[in-house]
Coordinates of C-alpha atoms in Angstrom, one line a residue:
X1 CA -48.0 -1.0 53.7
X2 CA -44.3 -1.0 53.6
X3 CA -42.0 1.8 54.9
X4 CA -38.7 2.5 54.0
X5 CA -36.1 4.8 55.0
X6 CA -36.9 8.1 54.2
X7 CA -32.7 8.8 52.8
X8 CA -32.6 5.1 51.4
X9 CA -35.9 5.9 49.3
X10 CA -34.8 9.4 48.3
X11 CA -31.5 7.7 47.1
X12 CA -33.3 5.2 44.5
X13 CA -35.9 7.8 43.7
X14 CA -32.7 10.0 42.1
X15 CA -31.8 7.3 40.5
X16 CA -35.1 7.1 38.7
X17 CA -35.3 10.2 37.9
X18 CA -31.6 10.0 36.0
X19 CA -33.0 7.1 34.2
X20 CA -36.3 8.7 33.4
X21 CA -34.2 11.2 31.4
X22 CA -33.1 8.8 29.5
X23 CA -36.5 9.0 27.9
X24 CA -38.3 12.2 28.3
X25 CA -37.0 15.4 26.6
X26 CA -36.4 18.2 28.9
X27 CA -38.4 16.7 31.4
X28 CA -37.3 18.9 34.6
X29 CA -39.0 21.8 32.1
X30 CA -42.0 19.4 31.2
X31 CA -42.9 19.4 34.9
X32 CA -42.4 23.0 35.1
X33 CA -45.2 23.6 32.0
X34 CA -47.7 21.1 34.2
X35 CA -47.4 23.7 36.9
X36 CA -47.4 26.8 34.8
X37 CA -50.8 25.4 33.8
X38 CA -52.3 24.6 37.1
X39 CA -50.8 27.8 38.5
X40 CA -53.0 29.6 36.3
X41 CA -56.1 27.6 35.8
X42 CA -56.5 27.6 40.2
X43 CA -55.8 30.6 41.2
X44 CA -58.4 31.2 42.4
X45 CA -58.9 28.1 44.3
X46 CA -57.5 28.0 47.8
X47 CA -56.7 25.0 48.8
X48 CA -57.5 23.2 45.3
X49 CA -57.5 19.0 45.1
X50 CA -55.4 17.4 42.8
X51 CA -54.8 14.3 41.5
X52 CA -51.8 12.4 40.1
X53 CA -52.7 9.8 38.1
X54 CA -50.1 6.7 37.5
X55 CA -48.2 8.8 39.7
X56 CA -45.0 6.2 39.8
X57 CA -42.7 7.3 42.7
X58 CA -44.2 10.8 42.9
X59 CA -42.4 12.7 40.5
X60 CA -44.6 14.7 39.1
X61 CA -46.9 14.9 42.6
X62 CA -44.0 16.5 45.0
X63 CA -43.1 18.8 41.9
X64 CA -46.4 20.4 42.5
X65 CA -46.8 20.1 45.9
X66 CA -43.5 22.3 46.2
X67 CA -45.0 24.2 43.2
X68 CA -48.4 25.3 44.5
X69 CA -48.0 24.8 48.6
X70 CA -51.7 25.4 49.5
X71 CA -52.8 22.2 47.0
X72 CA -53.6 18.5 48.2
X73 CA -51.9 16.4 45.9
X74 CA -52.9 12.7 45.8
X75 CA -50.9 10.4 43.5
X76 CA -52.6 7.3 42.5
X77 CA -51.0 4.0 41.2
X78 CA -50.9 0.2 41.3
X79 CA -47.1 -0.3 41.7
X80 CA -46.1 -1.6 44.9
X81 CA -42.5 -0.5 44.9
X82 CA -42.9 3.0 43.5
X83 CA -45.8 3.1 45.7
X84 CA -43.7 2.9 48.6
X85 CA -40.5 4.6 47.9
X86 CA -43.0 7.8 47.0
X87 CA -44.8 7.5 50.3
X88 CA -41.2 7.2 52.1
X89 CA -39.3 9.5 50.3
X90 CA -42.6 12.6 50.4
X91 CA -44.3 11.4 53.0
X92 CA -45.3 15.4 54.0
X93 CA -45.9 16.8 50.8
X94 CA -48.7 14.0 48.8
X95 CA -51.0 11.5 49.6
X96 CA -50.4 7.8 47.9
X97 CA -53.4 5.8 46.9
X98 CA -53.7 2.5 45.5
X99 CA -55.8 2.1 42.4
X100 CA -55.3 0.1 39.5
X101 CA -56.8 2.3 36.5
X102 CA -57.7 -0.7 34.5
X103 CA -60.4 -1.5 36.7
X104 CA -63.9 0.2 36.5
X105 CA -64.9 2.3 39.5
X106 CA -61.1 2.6 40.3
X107 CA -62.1 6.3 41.4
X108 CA -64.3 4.7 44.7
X109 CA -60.6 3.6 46.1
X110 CA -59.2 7.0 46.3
X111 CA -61.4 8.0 50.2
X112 CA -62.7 11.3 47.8
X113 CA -65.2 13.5 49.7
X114 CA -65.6 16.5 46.7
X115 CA -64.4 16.9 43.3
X116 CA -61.2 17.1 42.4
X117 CA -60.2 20.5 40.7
X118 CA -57.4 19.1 38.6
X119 CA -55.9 15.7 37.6
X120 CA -52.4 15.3 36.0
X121 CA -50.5 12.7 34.6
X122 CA -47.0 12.5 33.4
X123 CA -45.2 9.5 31.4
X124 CA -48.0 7.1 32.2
X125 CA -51.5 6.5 30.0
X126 CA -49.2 5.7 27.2
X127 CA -49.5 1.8 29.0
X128 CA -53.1 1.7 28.5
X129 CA -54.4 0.7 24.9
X130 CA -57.2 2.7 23.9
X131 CA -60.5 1.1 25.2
X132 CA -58.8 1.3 28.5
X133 CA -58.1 5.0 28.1
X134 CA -61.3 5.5 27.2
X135 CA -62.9 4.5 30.4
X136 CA -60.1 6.3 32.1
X137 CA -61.6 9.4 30.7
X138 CA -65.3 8.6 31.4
X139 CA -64.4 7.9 35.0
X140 CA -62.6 11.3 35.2
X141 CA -65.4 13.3 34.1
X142 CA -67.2 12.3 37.0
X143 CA -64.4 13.0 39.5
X144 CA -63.4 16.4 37.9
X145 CA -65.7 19.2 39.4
X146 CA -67.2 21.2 36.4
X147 CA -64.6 23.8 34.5
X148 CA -61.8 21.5 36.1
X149 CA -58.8 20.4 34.1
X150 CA -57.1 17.5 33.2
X151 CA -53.5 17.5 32.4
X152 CA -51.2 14.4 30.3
X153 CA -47.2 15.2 29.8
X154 CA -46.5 11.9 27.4
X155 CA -45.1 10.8 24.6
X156 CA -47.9 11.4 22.4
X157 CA -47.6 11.1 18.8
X158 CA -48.4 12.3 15.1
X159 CA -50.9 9.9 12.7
X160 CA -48.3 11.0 10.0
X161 CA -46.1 8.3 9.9
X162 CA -43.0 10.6 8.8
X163 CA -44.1 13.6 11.0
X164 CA -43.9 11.4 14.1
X165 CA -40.9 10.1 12.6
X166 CA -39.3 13.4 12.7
X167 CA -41.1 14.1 16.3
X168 CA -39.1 10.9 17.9
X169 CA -36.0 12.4 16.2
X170 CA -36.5 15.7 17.9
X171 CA -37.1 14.3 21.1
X172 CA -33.7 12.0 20.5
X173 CA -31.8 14.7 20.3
X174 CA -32.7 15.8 23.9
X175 CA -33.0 13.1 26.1
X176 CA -29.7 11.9 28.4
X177 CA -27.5 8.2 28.3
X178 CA -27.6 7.4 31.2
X179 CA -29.4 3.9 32.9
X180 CA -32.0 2.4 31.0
X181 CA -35.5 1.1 32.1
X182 CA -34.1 -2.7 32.2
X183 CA -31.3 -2.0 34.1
X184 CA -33.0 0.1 37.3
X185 CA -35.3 -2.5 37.7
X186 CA -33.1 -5.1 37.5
X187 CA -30.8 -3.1 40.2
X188 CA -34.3 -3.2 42.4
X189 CA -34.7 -6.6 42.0
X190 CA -31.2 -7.6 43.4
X191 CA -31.5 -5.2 46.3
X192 CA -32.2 -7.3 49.3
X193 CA -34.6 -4.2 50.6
X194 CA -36.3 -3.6 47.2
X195 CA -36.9 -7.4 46.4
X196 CA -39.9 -8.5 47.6
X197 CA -41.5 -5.1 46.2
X198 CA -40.3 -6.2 42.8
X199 CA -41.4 -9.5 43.3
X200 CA -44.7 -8.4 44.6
X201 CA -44.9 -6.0 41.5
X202 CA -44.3 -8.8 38.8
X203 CA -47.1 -11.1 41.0
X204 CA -49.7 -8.7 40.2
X205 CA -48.8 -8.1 36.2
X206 CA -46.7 -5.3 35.4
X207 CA -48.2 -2.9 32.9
X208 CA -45.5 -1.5 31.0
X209 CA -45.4 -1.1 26.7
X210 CA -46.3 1.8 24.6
X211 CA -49.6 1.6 22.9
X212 CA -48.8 5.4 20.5
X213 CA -52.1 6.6 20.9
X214 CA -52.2 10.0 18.9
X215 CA -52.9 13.2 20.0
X216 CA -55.8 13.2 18.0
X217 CA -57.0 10.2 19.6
X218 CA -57.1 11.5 23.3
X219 CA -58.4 14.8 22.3
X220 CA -61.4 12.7 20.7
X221 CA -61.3 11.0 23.9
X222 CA -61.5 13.6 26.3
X223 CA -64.3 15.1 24.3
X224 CA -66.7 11.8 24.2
X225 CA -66.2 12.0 27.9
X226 CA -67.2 15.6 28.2
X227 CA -64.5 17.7 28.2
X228 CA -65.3 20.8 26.3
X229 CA -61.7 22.1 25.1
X230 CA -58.5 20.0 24.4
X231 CA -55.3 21.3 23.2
X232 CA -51.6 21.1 22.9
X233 CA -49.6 23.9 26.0
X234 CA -46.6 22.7 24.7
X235 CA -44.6 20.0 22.7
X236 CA -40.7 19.0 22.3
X237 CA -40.4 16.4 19.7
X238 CA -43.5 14.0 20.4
X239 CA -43.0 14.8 24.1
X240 CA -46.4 16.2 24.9
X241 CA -48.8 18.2 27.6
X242 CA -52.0 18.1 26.7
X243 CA -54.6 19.7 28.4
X244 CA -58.3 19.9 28.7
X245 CA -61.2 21.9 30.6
X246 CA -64.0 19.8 32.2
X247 CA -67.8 20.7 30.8
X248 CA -69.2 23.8 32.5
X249 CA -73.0 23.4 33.7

């Protein structure tokens, strides 16, 4: 497991977050509506187990960990090199676990000893086409204790081909100009400390594309897999959270 230095990590993980903005509309107030929602839906829960799912360099996870102190948060992913700048970076405020979500029983590699009470994800199950995503959602329904949620902020889109046309133009208009994808991880690839992460990273098969599953799609998802209510909490463009409420005995 590699460790870096907790300032040098902290350093690159701005710089990721800049260049995330590039992409996501409004996405400081995205993260805010993910813990709005789990604010409300575990209040009563005292010290309530979350999950982060595709949790990149931990984002999302240290948003809510700062958000709702008394929670566990455990972010789960497959990168090495987000893997380790998140667990550098926050290494008091989340858990890290390794687990590639295309794989069945990817939930066994997590150490679990209950049910979670939430998972979230945030700009990440857009990389997994849709018989992937399906098992995703069948292996959450038995990790998510009964009348738990499950929470995706994505770019999630329209069937209509000009209403998602008009969605991407909404979300246009909100994201920033600065670095690109491309060019941060080609900047990671050149720095002597981040190399062999990279290079690790592109060994094991990066996952990375857009598969524009609908929103209608993961709602029919979520409910094959026994999640009785799915909705929309809020939308900018075809930036999306969607939630959903785990089956009630």
């Amino acid at each position: 497991m590699t460790t870096l230095c907790p300032e040098y990590a902290r350093a690159w993980l701005r710089r990721w977050d800049a260049q995330q903005e590039r992409y996501v509309a409004e996405r400081e107030r995205r993260f805010e509506v993910v813990g709005d929602v789990l604010r409300h839906a575990l209040a009563d829960r005292p010290r309530p187990l979350v999950l982060d799912l595709g949790c990149g360099p931990g984002s999302l996870a240290v948003r809510l960990a700062r958000r709702l102190p008394d929670a566990r948060v455990i972010g789960v992913d497959t990168d090495p090199l987000l893997l380790a700048l998140g667990r550098s970076a926050y290494p008091e405020v989340a858990r890290f676990a390794e687990a590639d979500l295309r794989r069945p029983g990817w939930t066994a590699r997590l150490g679990l000893e209950e049910a979670a009470d939430a998972v979230v994800s945030a700009t990440a199950l857009h990389y997994l086409p849709v018989a992937d995503l399906a098992a995703v959602y069948e292996e959450l329904a038995g990790l998510i204790r009964p009348g738990g949620l499950f929470v995706n902020a994505d770019n999630l889109y329209d069937e209509q081909p000009a209403i998602a046309a008009l969605a991407a133009a909404v979300r246009g208009e909100r994201v920033g100009d600065g670095e690109d994808w491309a060019s941060w991880w080609r900047a990671a690839g050149q720095d002597p400390v981040l190399a062999p992460l990279v290079a690790a990273r592109e060994a094991g098969g990066t996952v990375e594309g857009d598969h524009r599953v609908s929103v209608a799609v993961h709602a029919a998802l979520l409910r094959q897999a026994g999640f009785a209510q799915v909705g929309t909490v809020w939308q900018t463009g075809d930036d999306v959270v969607l939630a959903a409420v785990r089956q009630a005995p």
